[in-house]
């Protein structure tokens, strides 16, 4: 017991050494826990990512708490000594303060969590980690209608949450309102093709129609707004140069959107060639 007391007194006397030991022990423990959570799987599930994020945030909070307790007297003396330059410190650490308060804002508003799809500014992706200073996302290509991962990882400082609106796109992980258009250069009557295209689209989408209808209803109730229905929508406009533009909107599974678009384009071109053979030639 006396030896333990001697060791404790030694460590309290040499606080820098004690600090290094605390950081080393917590880092080793954190690494061990993270390796156990991750396991040997190639792809980390959403649940495991949540636990990994909690472990990282918890270890960081524990480290800060222990170091604060250890250096409490020195911190109090330092705080008194820097009162005169407090304003300068605030100005110099403005970005850090914004990141910290942005983290509080995110936690209080519950705008997103690990596994959600979000859009901040022009960056879209799936949240894989968030902490006090930053949020890490796997980038997703939404602007070109592909809905696939680009392989890029983006680290967003939490201060961005005060500059850009955070859009939660989580419902798009399963189903999406997929929009695309086809330009027809010839000025012909395309409206007779609309009911035929609706039939073609119904043939392409019949196997998930009921599920899409139920999911659309769930999103409407959750959002509290009247969304476009799950049925396909087609409308025709014209450009400034006289070309006709046929717009399509589908409510379909996200992973099938690109494939369905190609099939529907093929159906439209076949019908157009059949009805207007001269223009097609």
PDB file of C-alpha atoms in Angstrom:
ATOM      1  CA  UNK A   1       0.000   0.000   0.000  1.00  0.00           C
ATOM      2  CA  UNK A   2       2.873   2.318   0.813  1.00  0.00           C
ATOM      3  CA  UNK A   3       4.442   1.573  -2.580  1.00  0.00           C
ATOM      4  CA  UNK A   4       1.177   2.456  -4.343  1.00  0.00           C
ATOM      5  CA  UNK A   5       1.032   5.724  -2.415  1.00  0.00           C
ATOM      6  CA  UNK A   6       4.633   6.457  -3.385  1.00  0.00           C
ATOM      7  CA  UNK A   7       3.827   5.844  -7.074  1.00  0.00           C
ATOM      8  CA  UNK A   8       0.754   8.088  -6.869  1.00  0.00           C
ATOM      9  CA  UNK A   9       2.726  10.856  -5.187  1.00  0.00           C
ATOM     10  CA  UNK A  10       5.441  10.535  -7.821  1.00  0.00           C
ATOM     11  CA  UNK A  11       2.942  10.797 -10.666  1.00  0.00           C
ATOM     12  CA  UNK A  12       1.169  13.770  -9.075  1.00  0.00           C
ATOM     13  CA  UNK A  13       4.537  15.468  -8.682  1.00  0.00           C
ATOM     14  CA  UNK A  14       5.491  14.796 -12.313  1.00  0.00           C
ATOM     15  CA  UNK A  15       2.234  15.753 -13.996  1.00  0.00           C
ATOM     16  CA  UNK A  16       3.641  15.787 -17.508  1.00  0.00           C
ATOM     17  CA  UNK A  17       4.593  12.130 -17.199  1.00  0.00           C
ATOM     18  CA  UNK A  18       1.203  11.343 -15.656  1.00  0.00           C
ATOM     19  CA  UNK A  19      -0.524  13.180 -18.519  1.00  0.00           C
ATOM     20  CA  UNK A  20       1.408  11.186 -21.119  1.00  0.00           C
ATOM     21  CA  UNK A  21       0.492   7.908 -19.362  1.00  0.00           C
ATOM     22  CA  UNK A  22      -3.211   8.850 -19.228  1.00  0.00           C
ATOM     23  CA  UNK A  23      -3.289   9.731 -22.937  1.00  0.00           C
ATOM     24  CA  UNK A  24      -1.375   6.559 -23.848  1.00  0.00           C
ATOM     25  CA  UNK A  25      -3.632   4.266 -21.802  1.00  0.00           C
ATOM     26  CA  UNK A  26      -6.851   5.798 -23.149  1.00  0.00           C
ATOM     27  CA  UNK A  27      -5.508   5.673 -26.724  1.00  0.00           C
ATOM     28  CA  UNK A  28      -4.585   1.983 -26.366  1.00  0.00           C
ATOM     29  CA  UNK A  29      -7.954   1.173 -24.772  1.00  0.00           C
ATOM     30  CA  UNK A  30      -9.807   3.108 -27.489  1.00  0.00           C
ATOM     31  CA  UNK A  31      -7.878   1.312 -30.241  1.00  0.00           C
ATOM     32  CA  UNK A  32      -8.625  -2.076 -28.660  1.00  0.00           C
ATOM     33  CA  UNK A  33     -12.358  -1.339 -28.344  1.00  0.00           C
ATOM     34  CA  UNK A  34     -12.571  -0.013 -31.924  1.00  0.00           C
ATOM     35  CA  UNK A  35     -10.843  -3.115 -33.283  1.00  0.00           C
ATOM     36  CA  UNK A  36     -13.309  -5.331 -31.373  1.00  0.00           C
ATOM     37  CA  UNK A  37     -16.292  -3.373 -32.706  1.00  0.00           C
ATOM     38  CA  UNK A  38     -15.042  -3.371 -36.299  1.00  0.00           C
ATOM     39  CA  UNK A  39     -14.059  -7.045 -36.355  1.00  0.00           C
ATOM     40  CA  UNK A  40     -12.814  -8.581 -39.589  1.00  0.00           C
ATOM     41  CA  UNK A  41     -15.681  -7.460 -41.858  1.00  0.00           C
ATOM     42  CA  UNK A  42     -14.892  -5.629 -45.099  1.00  0.00           C
ATOM     43  CA  UNK A  43     -17.819  -3.192 -44.822  1.00  0.00           C
ATOM     44  CA  UNK A  44     -18.786  -1.591 -41.520  1.00  0.00           C
ATOM     45  CA  UNK A  45     -22.514  -1.634 -40.759  1.00  0.00           C
ATOM     46  CA  UNK A  46     -24.437   1.433 -39.629  1.00  0.00           C
ATOM     47  CA  UNK A  47     -24.832   0.053 -36.086  1.00  0.00           C
ATOM     48  CA  UNK A  48     -21.099  -0.563 -35.773  1.00  0.00           C
ATOM     49  CA  UNK A  49     -20.361   2.931 -37.071  1.00  0.00           C
ATOM     50  CA  UNK A  50     -22.613   4.328 -34.352  1.00  0.00           C
ATOM     51  CA  UNK A  51     -20.759   2.404 -31.666  1.00  0.00           C
ATOM     52  CA  UNK A  52     -17.393   3.428 -33.128  1.00  0.00           C
ATOM     53  CA  UNK A  53     -18.461   7.076 -33.112  1.00  0.00           C
ATOM     54  CA  UNK A  54     -19.682   6.797 -29.502  1.00  0.00           C
ATOM     55  CA  UNK A  55     -16.384   5.169 -28.478  1.00  0.00           C
ATOM     56  CA  UNK A  56     -14.298   7.921 -30.090  1.00  0.00           C
ATOM     57  CA  UNK A  57     -16.405  10.719 -28.599  1.00  0.00           C
ATOM     58  CA  UNK A  58     -16.481   9.028 -25.180  1.00  0.00           C
ATOM     59  CA  UNK A  59     -12.711   8.496 -25.089  1.00  0.00           C
ATOM     60  CA  UNK A  60     -12.123  12.124 -26.088  1.00  0.00           C
ATOM     61  CA  UNK A  61     -14.496  13.365 -23.374  1.00  0.00           C
ATOM     62  CA  UNK A  62     -12.866  11.084 -20.766  1.00  0.00           C
ATOM     63  CA  UNK A  63      -9.383  12.328 -21.706  1.00  0.00           C
ATOM     64  CA  UNK A  64     -10.424  15.981 -21.410  1.00  0.00           C
ATOM     65  CA  UNK A  65     -12.147  15.334 -18.061  1.00  0.00           C
ATOM     66  CA  UNK A  66      -9.172  13.509 -16.515  1.00  0.00           C
ATOM     67  CA  UNK A  67      -6.670  16.096 -17.727  1.00  0.00           C
ATOM     68  CA  UNK A  68      -8.877  18.910 -16.440  1.00  0.00           C
ATOM     69  CA  UNK A  69      -9.019  17.278 -12.989  1.00  0.00           C
ATOM     70  CA  UNK A  70      -5.252  16.690 -13.005  1.00  0.00           C
ATOM     71  CA  UNK A  71      -4.348  20.235 -14.085  1.00  0.00           C
ATOM     72  CA  UNK A  72      -7.210  22.039 -12.335  1.00  0.00           C
ATOM     73  CA  UNK A  73      -5.027  24.231 -10.113  1.00  0.00           C
ATOM     74  CA  UNK A  74      -2.726  25.212 -13.002  1.00  0.00           C
ATOM     75  CA  UNK A  75      -5.715  25.942 -15.233  1.00  0.00           C
ATOM     76  CA  UNK A  76      -7.209  28.235 -12.560  1.00  0.00           C
ATOM     77  CA  UNK A  77      -3.967  30.170 -12.250  1.00  0.00           C
ATOM     78  CA  UNK A  78      -3.624  30.371 -16.010  1.00  0.00           C
ATOM     79  CA  UNK A  79      -7.206  31.616 -16.393  1.00  0.00           C
ATOM     80  CA  UNK A  80      -6.529  34.442 -13.960  1.00  0.00           C
ATOM     81  CA  UNK A  81      -3.308  35.353 -15.724  1.00  0.00           C
ATOM     82  CA  UNK A  82      -4.839  35.574 -19.212  1.00  0.00           C
ATOM     83  CA  UNK A  83      -7.862  37.705 -18.348  1.00  0.00           C
ATOM     84  CA  UNK A  84      -6.242  40.701 -19.999  1.00  0.00           C
ATOM     85  CA  UNK A  85      -5.793  38.873 -23.311  1.00  0.00           C
ATOM     86  CA  UNK A  86      -9.105  36.990 -23.268  1.00  0.00           C
ATOM     87  CA  UNK A  87     -10.470  38.945 -26.209  1.00  0.00           C
ATOM     88  CA  UNK A  88      -7.419  38.125 -28.307  1.00  0.00           C
ATOM     89  CA  UNK A  89      -7.778  34.436 -27.473  1.00  0.00           C
ATOM     90  CA  UNK A  90     -11.462  34.464 -28.471  1.00  0.00           C
ATOM     91  CA  UNK A  91     -10.653  36.128 -31.794  1.00  0.00           C
ATOM     92  CA  UNK A  92      -7.793  33.697 -32.472  1.00  0.00           C
ATOM     93  CA  UNK A  93      -9.934  30.669 -31.604  1.00  0.00           C
ATOM     94  CA  UNK A  94     -13.079  31.863 -33.386  1.00  0.00           C
ATOM     95  CA  UNK A  95     -13.203  28.902 -35.777  1.00  0.00           C
ATOM     96  CA  UNK A  96     -12.726  26.406 -32.943  1.00  0.00           C
ATOM     97  CA  UNK A  97     -15.537  28.035 -30.957  1.00  0.00           C
ATOM     98  CA  UNK A  98     -17.812  27.964 -34.020  1.00  0.00           C
ATOM     99  CA  UNK A  99     -17.051  24.271 -34.574  1.00  0.00           C
ATOM    100  CA  UNK A 100     -17.828  23.517 -30.939  1.00  0.00           C
ATOM    101  CA  UNK A 101     -21.095  25.490 -30.940  1.00  0.00           C
ATOM    102  CA  UNK A 102     -21.983  23.953 -34.325  1.00  0.00           C
ATOM    103  CA  UNK A 103     -21.669  20.539 -32.700  1.00  0.00           C
ATOM    104  CA  UNK A 104     -24.005  21.655 -29.902  1.00  0.00           C
ATOM    105  CA  UNK A 105     -26.465  23.019 -32.476  1.00  0.00           C
ATOM    106  CA  UNK A 106     -26.423  19.702 -34.383  1.00  0.00           C
ATOM    107  CA  UNK A 107     -26.946  17.667 -31.219  1.00  0.00           C
ATOM    108  CA  UNK A 108     -29.772  19.881 -29.918  1.00  0.00           C
ATOM    109  CA  UNK A 109     -31.645  20.052 -33.234  1.00  0.00           C
ATOM    110  CA  UNK A 110     -31.018  16.358 -34.053  1.00  0.00           C
ATOM    111  CA  UNK A 111     -30.640  17.334 -37.691  1.00  0.00           C
ATOM    112  CA  UNK A 112     -28.817  14.101 -38.556  1.00  0.00           C
ATOM    113  CA  UNK A 113     -27.008  11.097 -37.124  1.00  0.00           C
ATOM    114  CA  UNK A 114     -24.474   8.521 -38.280  1.00  0.00           C
ATOM    115  CA  UNK A 115     -25.802   6.720 -41.372  1.00  0.00           C
ATOM    116  CA  UNK A 116     -27.994   9.593 -42.628  1.00  0.00           C
ATOM    117  CA  UNK A 117     -27.618  11.120 -46.076  1.00  0.00           C
ATOM    118  CA  UNK A 118     -27.123  14.881 -45.794  1.00  0.00           C
ATOM    119  CA  UNK A 119     -26.398  17.841 -48.056  1.00  0.00           C
ATOM    120  CA  UNK A 120     -24.355  20.779 -46.757  1.00  0.00           C
ATOM    121  CA  UNK A 121     -23.761  23.449 -49.370  1.00  0.00           C
ATOM    122  CA  UNK A 122     -22.859  21.541 -52.547  1.00  0.00           C
ATOM    123  CA  UNK A 123     -21.515  18.483 -50.702  1.00  0.00           C
ATOM    124  CA  UNK A 124     -23.737  15.417 -50.392  1.00  0.00           C
ATOM    125  CA  UNK A 125     -22.910  12.181 -48.635  1.00  0.00           C
ATOM    126  CA  UNK A 126     -23.545   9.621 -45.914  1.00  0.00           C
ATOM    127  CA  UNK A 127     -22.463  10.545 -42.389  1.00  0.00           C
ATOM    128  CA  UNK A 128     -19.881   8.044 -41.143  1.00  0.00           C
ATOM    129  CA  UNK A 129     -18.595   9.960 -38.111  1.00  0.00           C
ATOM    130  CA  UNK A 130     -19.207  13.163 -36.189  1.00  0.00           C
ATOM    131  CA  UNK A 131     -17.421  14.654 -33.203  1.00  0.00           C
ATOM    132  CA  UNK A 132     -17.017  17.979 -31.429  1.00  0.00           C
ATOM    133  CA  UNK A 133     -14.992  19.599 -34.225  1.00  0.00           C
ATOM    134  CA  UNK A 134     -16.014  18.007 -37.524  1.00  0.00           C
ATOM    135  CA  UNK A 135     -18.371  15.687 -39.400  1.00  0.00           C
ATOM    136  CA  UNK A 136     -17.027  13.080 -41.818  1.00  0.00           C
ATOM    137  CA  UNK A 137     -19.130  11.939 -44.792  1.00  0.00           C
ATOM    138  CA  UNK A 138     -18.732   9.528 -47.689  1.00  0.00           C
ATOM    139  CA  UNK A 139     -19.495  11.615 -50.768  1.00  0.00           C
ATOM    140  CA  UNK A 140     -22.447  10.602 -52.972  1.00  0.00           C
ATOM    141  CA  UNK A 141     -23.038  11.860 -56.524  1.00  0.00           C
ATOM    142  CA  UNK A 142     -26.568  13.273 -56.406  1.00  0.00           C
ATOM    143  CA  UNK A 143     -26.189  16.136 -58.896  1.00  0.00           C
ATOM    144  CA  UNK A 144     -25.832  13.814 -61.902  1.00  0.00           C
ATOM    145  CA  UNK A 145     -28.667  11.478 -60.919  1.00  0.00           C
ATOM    146  CA  UNK A 146     -26.358   8.533 -60.214  1.00  0.00           C
ATOM    147  CA  UNK A 147     -26.868   8.070 -56.433  1.00  0.00           C
ATOM    148  CA  UNK A 148     -23.618   6.148 -55.993  1.00  0.00           C
ATOM    149  CA  UNK A 149     -20.592   6.676 -53.763  1.00  0.00           C
ATOM    150  CA  UNK A 150     -17.733   8.564 -55.399  1.00  0.00           C
ATOM    151  CA  UNK A 151     -15.090   6.998 -53.146  1.00  0.00           C
ATOM    152  CA  UNK A 152     -14.181  10.428 -51.713  1.00  0.00           C
ATOM    153  CA  UNK A 153     -14.353  11.208 -48.002  1.00  0.00           C
ATOM    154  CA  UNK A 154     -15.178  14.786 -46.990  1.00  0.00           C
ATOM    155  CA  UNK A 155     -14.468  16.249 -43.557  1.00  0.00           C
ATOM    156  CA  UNK A 156     -16.791  19.165 -42.802  1.00  0.00           C
ATOM    157  CA  UNK A 157     -15.974  21.549 -39.936  1.00  0.00           C
ATOM    158  CA  UNK A 158     -19.044  21.953 -37.747  1.00  0.00           C
ATOM    159  CA  UNK A 159     -18.853  25.724 -38.266  1.00  0.00           C
ATOM    160  CA  UNK A 160     -20.380  25.106 -41.729  1.00  0.00           C
ATOM    161  CA  UNK A 161     -23.726  24.382 -40.035  1.00  0.00           C
ATOM    162  CA  UNK A 162     -24.030  28.122 -39.303  1.00  0.00           C
ATOM    163  CA  UNK A 163     -23.166  29.102 -42.894  1.00  0.00           C
ATOM    164  CA  UNK A 164     -25.089  26.529 -44.965  1.00  0.00           C
ATOM    165  CA  UNK A 165     -28.434  24.837 -44.369  1.00  0.00           C
ATOM    166  CA  UNK A 166     -28.206  21.153 -43.507  1.00  0.00           C
ATOM    167  CA  UNK A 167     -30.566  19.074 -45.642  1.00  0.00           C
ATOM    168  CA  UNK A 168     -31.370  15.594 -44.372  1.00  0.00           C
ATOM    169  CA  UNK A 169     -31.816  13.322 -47.399  1.00  0.00           C
ATOM    170  CA  UNK A 170     -32.190  10.113 -45.425  1.00  0.00           C
ATOM    171  CA  UNK A 171     -35.409   9.049 -47.165  1.00  0.00           C
ATOM    172  CA  UNK A 172     -33.437   8.963 -50.454  1.00  0.00           C
ATOM    173  CA  UNK A 173     -31.427   5.974 -49.219  1.00  0.00           C
ATOM    174  CA  UNK A 174     -34.328   3.721 -50.250  1.00  0.00           C
ATOM    175  CA  UNK A 175     -36.550   5.637 -52.684  1.00  0.00           C
ATOM    176  CA  UNK A 176     -35.990   8.829 -54.637  1.00  0.00           C
ATOM    177  CA  UNK A 177     -37.874  11.225 -56.899  1.00  0.00           C
ATOM    178  CA  UNK A 178     -35.747  10.691 -59.996  1.00  0.00           C
ATOM    179  CA  UNK A 179     -36.013  13.428 -62.643  1.00  0.00           C
ATOM    180  CA  UNK A 180     -34.652  13.349 -66.160  1.00  0.00           C
ATOM    181  CA  UNK A 181     -35.600  14.796 -69.554  1.00  0.00           C
ATOM    182  CA  UNK A 182     -35.376  13.997 -73.257  1.00  0.00           C
ATOM    183  CA  UNK A 183     -34.901  16.726 -75.868  1.00  0.00           C
ATOM    184  CA  UNK A 184     -36.786  16.358 -79.161  1.00  0.00           C
ATOM    185  CA  UNK A 185     -35.478  18.760 -81.850  1.00  0.00           C
ATOM    186  CA  UNK A 186     -38.470  18.359 -84.216  1.00  0.00           C
ATOM    187  CA  UNK A 187     -41.687  20.271 -83.614  1.00  0.00           C
ATOM    188  CA  UNK A 188     -44.231  17.428 -83.645  1.00  0.00           C
ATOM    189  CA  UNK A 189     -47.235  16.545 -81.503  1.00  0.00           C
ATOM    190  CA  UNK A 190     -45.775  14.427 -78.688  1.00  0.00           C
ATOM    191  CA  UNK A 191     -48.888  14.345 -76.491  1.00  0.00           C
ATOM    192  CA  UNK A 192     -50.296  11.116 -78.007  1.00  0.00           C
ATOM    193  CA  UNK A 193     -47.128   9.409 -76.785  1.00  0.00           C
ATOM    194  CA  UNK A 194     -47.741  10.351 -73.137  1.00  0.00           C
ATOM    195  CA  UNK A 195     -50.366   7.654 -72.306  1.00  0.00           C
ATOM    196  CA  UNK A 196     -48.289   5.066 -74.181  1.00  0.00           C
ATOM    197  CA  UNK A 197     -45.228   6.015 -72.154  1.00  0.00           C
ATOM    198  CA  UNK A 198     -47.235   5.802 -68.931  1.00  0.00           C
ATOM    199  CA  UNK A 199     -48.148   2.228 -69.846  1.00  0.00           C
ATOM    200  CA  UNK A 200     -44.513   1.427 -70.627  1.00  0.00           C
ATOM    201  CA  UNK A 201     -43.365   2.881 -67.309  1.00  0.00           C
ATOM    202  CA  UNK A 202     -46.050   0.931 -65.417  1.00  0.00           C
ATOM    203  CA  UNK A 203     -44.732  -2.257 -67.020  1.00  0.00           C
ATOM    204  CA  UNK A 204     -41.216  -1.384 -65.891  1.00  0.00           C
ATOM    205  CA  UNK A 205     -42.208  -0.454 -62.332  1.00  0.00           C
ATOM    206  CA  UNK A 206     -45.100  -2.779 -61.472  1.00  0.00           C
ATOM    207  CA  UNK A 207     -42.990  -5.015 -59.198  1.00  0.00           C
ATOM    208  CA  UNK A 208     -42.303  -2.246 -56.645  1.00  0.00           C
ATOM    209  CA  UNK A 209     -45.381  -0.053 -57.176  1.00  0.00           C
ATOM    210  CA  UNK A 210     -47.187  -1.042 -53.947  1.00  0.00           C
ATOM    211  CA  UNK A 211     -44.057  -0.675 -51.813  1.00  0.00           C
ATOM    212  CA  UNK A 212     -43.345   2.732 -53.386  1.00  0.00           C
ATOM    213  CA  UNK A 213     -46.910   3.871 -52.672  1.00  0.00           C
ATOM    214  CA  UNK A 214     -46.655   2.887 -48.986  1.00  0.00           C
ATOM    215  CA  UNK A 215     -43.206   4.467 -48.624  1.00  0.00           C
ATOM    216  CA  UNK A 216     -44.436   7.684 -50.246  1.00  0.00           C
ATOM    217  CA  UNK A 217     -47.273   7.813 -47.709  1.00  0.00           C
ATOM    218  CA  UNK A 218     -44.838   7.275 -44.826  1.00  0.00           C
ATOM    219  CA  UNK A 219     -42.648  10.161 -46.032  1.00  0.00           C
ATOM    220  CA  UNK A 220     -45.704  12.445 -46.355  1.00  0.00           C
ATOM    221  CA  UNK A 221     -46.787  11.686 -42.771  1.00  0.00           C
ATOM    222  CA  UNK A 222     -43.273  12.147 -41.425  1.00  0.00           C
ATOM    223  CA  UNK A 223     -42.661  15.419 -43.294  1.00  0.00           C
ATOM    224  CA  UNK A 224     -46.217  16.710 -42.846  1.00  0.00           C
ATOM    225  CA  UNK A 225     -46.452  17.877 -46.465  1.00  0.00           C
ATOM    226  CA  UNK A 226     -48.287  16.773 -49.593  1.00  0.00           C
ATOM    227  CA  UNK A 227     -45.629  15.229 -51.860  1.00  0.00           C
ATOM    228  CA  UNK A 228     -46.065  14.195 -55.501  1.00  0.00           C
ATOM    229  CA  UNK A 229     -47.597  10.728 -55.683  1.00  0.00           C
ATOM    230  CA  UNK A 230     -45.740   7.503 -56.405  1.00  0.00           C
ATOM    231  CA  UNK A 231     -47.202   7.328 -59.935  1.00  0.00           C
ATOM    232  CA  UNK A 232     -44.986   8.469 -62.863  1.00  0.00           C
ATOM    233  CA  UNK A 233     -45.282  12.071 -64.043  1.00  0.00           C
ATOM    234  CA  UNK A 234     -44.653  13.292 -67.595  1.00  0.00           C
ATOM    235  CA  UNK A 235     -44.940  16.849 -68.890  1.00  0.00           C
ATOM    236  CA  UNK A 236     -43.721  18.584 -72.039  1.00  0.00           C
ATOM    237  CA  UNK A 237     -42.154  22.029 -72.351  1.00  0.00           C
ATOM    238  CA  UNK A 238     -40.239  23.873 -75.057  1.00  0.00           C
ATOM    239  CA  UNK A 239     -36.885  25.613 -74.998  1.00  0.00           C
ATOM    240  CA  UNK A 240     -36.009  29.108 -76.212  1.00  0.00           C
ATOM    241  CA  UNK A 241     -34.701  27.613 -79.463  1.00  0.00           C
ATOM    242  CA  UNK A 242     -37.964  25.788 -80.244  1.00  0.00           C
ATOM    243  CA  UNK A 243     -36.930  22.308 -79.120  1.00  0.00           C
ATOM    244  CA  UNK A 244     -39.414  20.223 -77.163  1.00  0.00           C
ATOM    245  CA  UNK A 245     -38.345  18.824 -73.786  1.00  0.00           C
ATOM    246  CA  UNK A 246     -40.100  15.800 -72.310  1.00  0.00           C
ATOM    247  CA  UNK A 247     -39.709  15.721 -68.525  1.00  0.00           C
ATOM    248  CA  UNK A 248     -40.063  12.492 -66.540  1.00  0.00           C
ATOM    249  CA  UNK A 249     -40.334  12.058 -62.778  1.00  0.00           C
ATOM    250  CA  UNK A 250     -40.313   8.629 -61.144  1.00  0.00           C
ATOM    251  CA  UNK A 251     -40.597   7.587 -57.522  1.00  0.00           C
ATOM    252  CA  UNK A 252     -38.421   4.503 -57.562  1.00  0.00           C
ATOM    253  CA  UNK A 253     -35.791   2.570 -55.562  1.00  0.00           C
ATOM    254  CA  UNK A 254     -32.597   4.599 -55.423  1.00  0.00           C
ATOM    255  CA  UNK A 255     -30.390   1.742 -56.592  1.00  0.00           C
ATOM    256  CA  UNK A 256     -32.593   1.154 -59.681  1.00  0.00           C
ATOM    257  CA  UNK A 257     -33.079   4.781 -60.771  1.00  0.00           C
ATOM    258  CA  UNK A 258     -30.293   4.901 -63.361  1.00  0.00           C
ATOM    259  CA  UNK A 259     -31.253   1.541 -64.885  1.00  0.00           C
ATOM    260  CA  UNK A 260     -34.926   2.541 -65.136  1.00  0.00           C
ATOM    261  CA  UNK A 261     -33.988   5.825 -66.785  1.00  0.00           C
ATOM    262  CA  UNK A 262     -32.094   4.000 -69.523  1.00  0.00           C
ATOM    263  CA  UNK A 263     -35.001   1.603 -70.128  1.00  0.00           C
ATOM    264  CA  UNK A 264     -37.521   4.447 -70.310  1.00  0.00           C
ATOM    265  CA  UNK A 265     -35.335   6.427 -72.702  1.00  0.00           C
ATOM    266  CA  UNK A 266     -35.121   3.346 -74.910  1.00  0.00           C
ATOM    267  CA  UNK A 267     -38.931   2.911 -74.837  1.00  0.00           C
ATOM    268  CA  UNK A 268     -39.497   6.565 -75.721  1.00  0.00           C
ATOM    269  CA  UNK A 269     -37.088   6.453 -78.653  1.00  0.00           C
ATOM    270  CA  UNK A 270     -38.716   3.272 -79.972  1.00  0.00           C
ATOM    271  CA  UNK A 271     -42.201   4.838 -79.763  1.00  0.00           C
ATOM    272  CA  UNK A 272     -40.989   8.090 -81.323  1.00  0.00           C
ATOM    273  CA  UNK A 273     -39.355   6.239 -84.225  1.00  0.00           C
ATOM    274  CA  UNK A 274     -42.522   4.187 -84.751  1.00  0.00           C
ATOM    275  CA  UNK A 275     -44.891   7.194 -84.729  1.00  0.00           C
ATOM    276  CA  UNK A 276     -42.661   9.689 -86.569  1.00  0.00           C
ATOM    277  CA  UNK A 277     -40.530   7.612 -88.936  1.00  0.00           C
ATOM    278  CA  UNK A 278     -39.676  10.539 -91.212  1.00  0.00           C
ATOM    279  CA  UNK A 279     -38.407  12.680 -88.337  1.00  0.00           C
ATOM    280  CA  UNK A 280     -36.433   9.722 -86.995  1.00  0.00           C
ATOM    281  CA  UNK A 281     -34.841   9.238 -90.430  1.00  0.00           C
TER     282      UNK A 281
END
